[in-house]
CSV table of C-alpha atoms in Angstrom, one decimal:
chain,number,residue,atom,x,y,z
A,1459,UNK,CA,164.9,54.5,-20.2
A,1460,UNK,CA,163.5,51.7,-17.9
A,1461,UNK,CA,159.9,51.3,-17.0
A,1462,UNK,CA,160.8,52.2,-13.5
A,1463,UNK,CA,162.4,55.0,-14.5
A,1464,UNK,CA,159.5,57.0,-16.2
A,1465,UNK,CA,159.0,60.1,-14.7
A,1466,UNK,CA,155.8,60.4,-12.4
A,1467,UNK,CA,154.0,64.0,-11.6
A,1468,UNK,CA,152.5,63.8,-7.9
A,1469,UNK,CA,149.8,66.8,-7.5
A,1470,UNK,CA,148.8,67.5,-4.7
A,1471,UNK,CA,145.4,70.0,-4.4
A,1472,UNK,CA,145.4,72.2,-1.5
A,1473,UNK,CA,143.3,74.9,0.3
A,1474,UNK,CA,142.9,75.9,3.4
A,1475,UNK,CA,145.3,72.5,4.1
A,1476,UNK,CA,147.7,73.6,6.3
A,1477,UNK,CA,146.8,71.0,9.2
A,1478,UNK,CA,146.9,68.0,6.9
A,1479,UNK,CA,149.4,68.8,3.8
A,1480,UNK,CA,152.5,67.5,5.6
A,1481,UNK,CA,151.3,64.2,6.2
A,1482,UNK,CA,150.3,64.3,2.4
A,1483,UNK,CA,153.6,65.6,1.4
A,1484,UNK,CA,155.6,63.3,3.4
A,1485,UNK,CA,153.6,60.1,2.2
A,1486,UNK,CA,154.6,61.3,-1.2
A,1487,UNK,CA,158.4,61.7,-0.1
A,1488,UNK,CA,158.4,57.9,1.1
A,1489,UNK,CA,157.7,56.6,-2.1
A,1490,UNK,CA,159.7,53.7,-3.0
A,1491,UNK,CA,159.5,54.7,-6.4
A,1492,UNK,CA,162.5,57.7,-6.6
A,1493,UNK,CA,161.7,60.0,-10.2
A,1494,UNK,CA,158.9,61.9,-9.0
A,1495,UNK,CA,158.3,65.4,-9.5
A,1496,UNK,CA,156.0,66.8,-6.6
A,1497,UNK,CA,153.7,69.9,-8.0
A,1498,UNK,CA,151.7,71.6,-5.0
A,1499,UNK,CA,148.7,73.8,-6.8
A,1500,UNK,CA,146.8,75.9,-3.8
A,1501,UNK,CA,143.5,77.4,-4.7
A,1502,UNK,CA,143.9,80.9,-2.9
A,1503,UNK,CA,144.0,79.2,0.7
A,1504,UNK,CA,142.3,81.5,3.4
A,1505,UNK,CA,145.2,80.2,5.9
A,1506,UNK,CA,149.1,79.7,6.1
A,1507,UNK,CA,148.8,76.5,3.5
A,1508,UNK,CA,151.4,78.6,0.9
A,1509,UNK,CA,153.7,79.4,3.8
A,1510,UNK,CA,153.7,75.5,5.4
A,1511,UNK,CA,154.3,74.1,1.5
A,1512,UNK,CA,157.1,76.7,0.8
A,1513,UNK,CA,159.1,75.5,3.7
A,1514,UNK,CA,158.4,72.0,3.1
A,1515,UNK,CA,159.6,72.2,-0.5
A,1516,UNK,CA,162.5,73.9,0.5
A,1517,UNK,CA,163.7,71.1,3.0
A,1518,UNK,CA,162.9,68.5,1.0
A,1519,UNK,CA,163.6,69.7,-2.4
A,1520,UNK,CA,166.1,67.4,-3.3
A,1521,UNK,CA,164.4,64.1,-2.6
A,1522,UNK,CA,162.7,64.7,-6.1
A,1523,UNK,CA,163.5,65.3,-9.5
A,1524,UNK,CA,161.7,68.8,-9.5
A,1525,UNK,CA,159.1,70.6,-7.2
A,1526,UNK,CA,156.7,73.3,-7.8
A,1527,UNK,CA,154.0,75.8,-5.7
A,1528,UNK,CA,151.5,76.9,-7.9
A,1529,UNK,CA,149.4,79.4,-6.9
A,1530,UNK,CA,146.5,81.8,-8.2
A,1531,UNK,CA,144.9,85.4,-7.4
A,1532,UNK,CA,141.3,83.7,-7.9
A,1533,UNK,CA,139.7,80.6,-6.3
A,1534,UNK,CA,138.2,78.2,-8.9
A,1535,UNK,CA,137.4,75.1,-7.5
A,1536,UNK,CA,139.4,72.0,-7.9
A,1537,UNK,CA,139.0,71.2,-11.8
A,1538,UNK,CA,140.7,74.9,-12.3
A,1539,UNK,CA,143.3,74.1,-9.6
A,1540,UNK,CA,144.4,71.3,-11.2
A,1541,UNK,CA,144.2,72.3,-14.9
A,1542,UNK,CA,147.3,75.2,-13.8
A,1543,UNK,CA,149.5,72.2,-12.1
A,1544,UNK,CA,148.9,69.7,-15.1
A,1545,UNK,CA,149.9,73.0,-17.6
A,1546,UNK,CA,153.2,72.5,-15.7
A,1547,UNK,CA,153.1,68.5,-15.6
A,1548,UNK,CA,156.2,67.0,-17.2
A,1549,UNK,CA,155.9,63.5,-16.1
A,1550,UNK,CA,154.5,60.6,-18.4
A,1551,UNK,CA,151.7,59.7,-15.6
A,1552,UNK,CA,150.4,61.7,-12.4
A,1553,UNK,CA,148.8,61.4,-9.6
A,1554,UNK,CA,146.1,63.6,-8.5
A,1555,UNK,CA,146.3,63.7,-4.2
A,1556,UNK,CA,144.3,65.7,-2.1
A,1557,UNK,CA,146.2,67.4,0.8
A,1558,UNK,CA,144.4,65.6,3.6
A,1559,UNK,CA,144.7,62.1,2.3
A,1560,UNK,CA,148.1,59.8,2.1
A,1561,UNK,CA,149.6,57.3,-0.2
A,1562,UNK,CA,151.2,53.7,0.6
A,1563,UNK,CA,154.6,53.8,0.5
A,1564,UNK,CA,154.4,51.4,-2.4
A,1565,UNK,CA,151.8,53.3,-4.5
A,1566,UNK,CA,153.2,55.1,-7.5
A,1567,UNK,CA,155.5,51.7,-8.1
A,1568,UNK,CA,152.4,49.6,-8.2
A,1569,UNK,CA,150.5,52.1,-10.2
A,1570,UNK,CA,153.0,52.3,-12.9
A,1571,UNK,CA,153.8,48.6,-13.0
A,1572,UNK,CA,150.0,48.2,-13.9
A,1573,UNK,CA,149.7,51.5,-16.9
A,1574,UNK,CA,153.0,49.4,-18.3
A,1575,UNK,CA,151.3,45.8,-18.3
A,1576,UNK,CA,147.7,47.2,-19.0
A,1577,UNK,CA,148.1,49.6,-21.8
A,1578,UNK,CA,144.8,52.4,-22.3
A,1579,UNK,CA,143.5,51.1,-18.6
A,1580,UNK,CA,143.6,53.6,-16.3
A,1581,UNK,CA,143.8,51.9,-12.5
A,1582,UNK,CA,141.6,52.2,-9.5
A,1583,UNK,CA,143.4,51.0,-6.7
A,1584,UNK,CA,141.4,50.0,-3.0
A,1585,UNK,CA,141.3,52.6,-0.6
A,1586,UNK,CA,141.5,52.6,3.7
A,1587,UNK,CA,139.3,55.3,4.9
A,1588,UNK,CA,140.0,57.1,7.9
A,1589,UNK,CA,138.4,59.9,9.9
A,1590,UNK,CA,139.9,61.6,13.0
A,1591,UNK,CA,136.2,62.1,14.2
A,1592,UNK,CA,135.8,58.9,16.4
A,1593,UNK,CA,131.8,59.1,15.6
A,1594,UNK,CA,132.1,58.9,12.3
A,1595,UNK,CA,130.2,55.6,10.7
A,1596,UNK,CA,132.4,55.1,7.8
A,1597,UNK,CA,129.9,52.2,6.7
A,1598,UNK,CA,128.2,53.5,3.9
A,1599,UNK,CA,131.2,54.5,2.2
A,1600,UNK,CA,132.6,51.4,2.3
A,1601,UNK,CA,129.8,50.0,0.6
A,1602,UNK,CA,129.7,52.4,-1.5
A,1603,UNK,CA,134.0,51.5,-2.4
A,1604,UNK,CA,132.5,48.1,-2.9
A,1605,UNK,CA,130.3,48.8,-5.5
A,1606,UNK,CA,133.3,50.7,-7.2
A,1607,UNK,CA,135.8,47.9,-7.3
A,1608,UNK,CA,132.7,45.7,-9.0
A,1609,UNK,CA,132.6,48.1,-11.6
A,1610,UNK,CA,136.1,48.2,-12.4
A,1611,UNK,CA,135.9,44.9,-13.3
A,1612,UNK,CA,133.3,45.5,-16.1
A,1613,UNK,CA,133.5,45.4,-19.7
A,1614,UNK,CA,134.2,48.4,-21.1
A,1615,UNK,CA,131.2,49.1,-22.8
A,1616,UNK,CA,129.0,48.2,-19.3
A,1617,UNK,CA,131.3,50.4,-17.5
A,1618,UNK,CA,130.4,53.5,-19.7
A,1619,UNK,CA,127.0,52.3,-19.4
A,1620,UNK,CA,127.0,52.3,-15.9
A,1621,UNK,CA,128.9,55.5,-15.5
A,1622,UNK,CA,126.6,57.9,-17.5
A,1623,UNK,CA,123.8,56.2,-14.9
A,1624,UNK,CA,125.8,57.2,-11.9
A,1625,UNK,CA,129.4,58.0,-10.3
A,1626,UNK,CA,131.1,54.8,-9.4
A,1627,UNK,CA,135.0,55.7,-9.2
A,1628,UNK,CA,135.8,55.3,-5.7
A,1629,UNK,CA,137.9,58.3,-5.2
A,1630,UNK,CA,139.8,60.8,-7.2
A,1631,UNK,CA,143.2,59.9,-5.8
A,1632,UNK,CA,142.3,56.1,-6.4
A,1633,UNK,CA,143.1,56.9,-10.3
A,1634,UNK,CA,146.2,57.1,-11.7
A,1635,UNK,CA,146.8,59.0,-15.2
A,1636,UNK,CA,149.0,58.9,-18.5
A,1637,UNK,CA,149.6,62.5,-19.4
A,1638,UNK,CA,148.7,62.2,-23.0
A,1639,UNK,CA,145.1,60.7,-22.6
A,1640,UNK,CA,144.6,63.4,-20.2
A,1641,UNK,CA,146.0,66.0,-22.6
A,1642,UNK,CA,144.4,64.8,-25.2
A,1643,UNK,CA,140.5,65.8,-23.6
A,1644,UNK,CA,142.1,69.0,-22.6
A,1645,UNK,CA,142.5,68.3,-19.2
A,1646,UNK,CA,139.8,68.4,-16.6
A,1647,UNK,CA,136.1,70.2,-17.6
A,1648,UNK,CA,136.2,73.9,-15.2
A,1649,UNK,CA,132.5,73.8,-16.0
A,1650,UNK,CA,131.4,71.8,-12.5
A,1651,UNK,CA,133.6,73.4,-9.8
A,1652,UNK,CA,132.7,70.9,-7.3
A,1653,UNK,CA,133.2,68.0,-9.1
A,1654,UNK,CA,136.6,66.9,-11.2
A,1655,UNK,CA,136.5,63.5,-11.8
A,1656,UNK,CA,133.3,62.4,-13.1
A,1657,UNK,CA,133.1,64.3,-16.1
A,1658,UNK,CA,136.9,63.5,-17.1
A,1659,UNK,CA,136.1,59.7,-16.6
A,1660,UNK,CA,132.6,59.7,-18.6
A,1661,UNK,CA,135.1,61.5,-21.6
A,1662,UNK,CA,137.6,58.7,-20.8
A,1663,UNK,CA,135.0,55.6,-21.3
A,1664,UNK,CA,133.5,57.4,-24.2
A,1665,UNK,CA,136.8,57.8,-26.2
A,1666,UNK,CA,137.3,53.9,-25.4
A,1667,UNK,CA,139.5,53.6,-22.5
A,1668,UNK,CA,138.6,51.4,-20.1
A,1669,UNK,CA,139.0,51.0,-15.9
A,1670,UNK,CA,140.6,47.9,-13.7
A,1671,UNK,CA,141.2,47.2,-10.3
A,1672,UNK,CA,144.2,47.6,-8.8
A,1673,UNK,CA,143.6,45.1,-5.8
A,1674,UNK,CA,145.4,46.8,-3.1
A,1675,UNK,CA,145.2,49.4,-0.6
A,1676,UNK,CA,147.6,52.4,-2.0
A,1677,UNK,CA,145.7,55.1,-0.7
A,1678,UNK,CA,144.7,56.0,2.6
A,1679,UNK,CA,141.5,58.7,1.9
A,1680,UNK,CA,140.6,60.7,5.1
A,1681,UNK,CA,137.0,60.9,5.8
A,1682,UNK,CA,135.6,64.4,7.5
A,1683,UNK,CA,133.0,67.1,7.5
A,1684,UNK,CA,134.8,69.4,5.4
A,1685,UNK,CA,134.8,66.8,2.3
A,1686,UNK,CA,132.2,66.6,-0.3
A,1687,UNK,CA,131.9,62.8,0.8
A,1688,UNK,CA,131.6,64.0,4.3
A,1689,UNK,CA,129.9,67.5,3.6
A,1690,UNK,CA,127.2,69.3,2.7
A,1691,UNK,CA,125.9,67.4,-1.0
A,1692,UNK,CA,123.8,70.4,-2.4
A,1693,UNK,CA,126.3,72.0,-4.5
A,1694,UNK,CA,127.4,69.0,-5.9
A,1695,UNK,CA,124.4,67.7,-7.0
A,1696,UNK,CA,123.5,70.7,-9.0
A,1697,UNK,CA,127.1,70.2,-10.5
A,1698,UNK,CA,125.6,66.8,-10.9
A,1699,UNK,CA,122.4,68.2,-12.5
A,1700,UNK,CA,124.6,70.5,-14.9
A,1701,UNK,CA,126.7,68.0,-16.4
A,1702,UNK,CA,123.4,65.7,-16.6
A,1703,UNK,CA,121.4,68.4,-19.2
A,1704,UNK,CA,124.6,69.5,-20.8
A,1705,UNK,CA,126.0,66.0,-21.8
A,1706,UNK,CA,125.2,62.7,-20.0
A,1707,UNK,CA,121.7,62.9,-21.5
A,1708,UNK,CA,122.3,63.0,-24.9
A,1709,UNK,CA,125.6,60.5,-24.4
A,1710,UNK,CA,122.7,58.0,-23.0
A,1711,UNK,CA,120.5,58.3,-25.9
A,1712,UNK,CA,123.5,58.4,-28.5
A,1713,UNK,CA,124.1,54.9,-27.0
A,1714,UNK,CA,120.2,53.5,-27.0
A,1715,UNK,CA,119.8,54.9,-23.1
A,1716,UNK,CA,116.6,56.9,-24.2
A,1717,UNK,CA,114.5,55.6,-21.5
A,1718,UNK,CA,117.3,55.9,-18.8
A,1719,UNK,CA,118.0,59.4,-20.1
A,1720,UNK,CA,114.1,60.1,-19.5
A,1721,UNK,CA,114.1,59.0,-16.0
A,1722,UNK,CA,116.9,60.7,-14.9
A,1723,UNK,CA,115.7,64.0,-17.2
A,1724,UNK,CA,112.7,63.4,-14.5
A,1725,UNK,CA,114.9,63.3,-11.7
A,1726,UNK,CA,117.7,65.7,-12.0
A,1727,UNK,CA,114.4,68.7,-13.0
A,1728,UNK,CA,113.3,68.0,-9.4
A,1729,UNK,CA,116.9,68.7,-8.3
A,1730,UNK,CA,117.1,72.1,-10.2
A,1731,UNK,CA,113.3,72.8,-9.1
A,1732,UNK,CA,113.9,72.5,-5.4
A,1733,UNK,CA,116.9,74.8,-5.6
A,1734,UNK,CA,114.9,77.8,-7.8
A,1735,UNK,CA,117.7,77.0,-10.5
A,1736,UNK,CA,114.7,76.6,-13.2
């Protein structure tokens, strides 16, 4: 089989998404690249999301290798959402997408071009935000991108380093995944229901892997109130808090980080305090 002719898994996470998930899905049908398989997984929307993706799928069915709707009787946040569709994943890399944001037409070809030439580096490609909200200052999250694309272009020691201090991937959809590695650390951690990303990609950098920059634009990440970038922080950063006394501390001192680990033991307590969690 060619390199261009691995199969890819496209996932797309929706709830409550039936505004948006068209323009997602139909950035996914423009693909240059042609063997995808395109796996919706819906987390017990509240709206007509199952109903819009059913009669998408069926239209456009034949434009990929194989499509699925995978659905659920209870809502578990997106690490759970996504552990069902990657239980059906057949591809040899996939693509997480949320169902408000959009992919370059060229993204899963550039994506797989770089796994092939850069073996056990799993990309981070640029990203154009984008908000329909004509007042939103999309400033600070372009800094904070910034800062993201510098640290893919660590070592991969000072990336794992710097990850265990703080999140620095740009954006879930900005990665791009071979199967096995994610297989291999069982899929995504259902522990921090608000979170999926950073606790896969600390597990990723501490079995070895490494990040690099993609250095273009394939994804096009929507920027809005209902996001966690946009949104309300709180329940994230007791996600954040969670995963901080459950692993990252005692990652950080396994690794000389004692006094780091101190500082931020100091830290995430007054997170936990303020929210009558201790």
């Amino acid at each position: 089989m060619k390199k261009k002719d691995k199969l890819v898994s496209v996932v797309v996470q929706a709830y409550n998404s039936a505004a948006t998930i068209t323009e997602t899905l139909e950035s996914v049908k423009a693909q240059d690249y042609q063997n995808i398989e395109l796996i919706v997984t819906d987390d017990l929307s509240k709206d007509n999301t199952i109903e819009v993706v059913a009669a998408w799928l069926e239209q456009n069915e034949s434009r990929f290798r194989q499509t699925q709707l995978v659905t659920t009787k209870v809502n578990t946040g997106i690490p759970g959402s996504n552990n069902r569709a990657l239980r059906h994943v057949t591809g040899q890399y996939v693509e997480f997408l949320a169902a408000d944001d959009r992919m370059s037409v060229d993204a899963i070809s550039a994506y797989v071009s770089y796994c092939e030439a850069h073996p056990n580096t799993i990309p981070i490609s640029r990203v154009r935000l984008f908000s329909e909200d004509a007042d939103c200052d999309l400033s600070a999250v372009a800094a904070y991108c910034a800062r993201c694309y510098e640290f893919a272009a660590l070592s991969q020691r000072e990336q794992y380093r710097q990850l265990l201090i703080q999140n620095r991937i740009v954006a879930p959809a900005a990665a791009f995944y071979p199967v096995k590695i994610l297989r291999s650390l069982e899929g995504f951690d259902e522990a921090y229901r608000w979170m999926e990303d950073y606790p896969l990609n600390v597990k990723l950098l501490k079995k070895g892997y490494r990040f690099g920059l993609l250095d273009k634009e394939l994804i096009h990440y929507r920027i809005s109130g209902a996001s966690i970038t946009g949104g309300s922080r709180a329940p994230l950063k007791l996600a954040e808090a969670k995963m901080f006394f459950r692993e990252k501390m005692w990652y950080m001192i396994g690794i000389g980080m004692g006094w780091e680990a101190v500082k931020q033991s100091r830290s995430w307590m007054k997170v936990l305090l303020r929210r009558g969690k201790v």
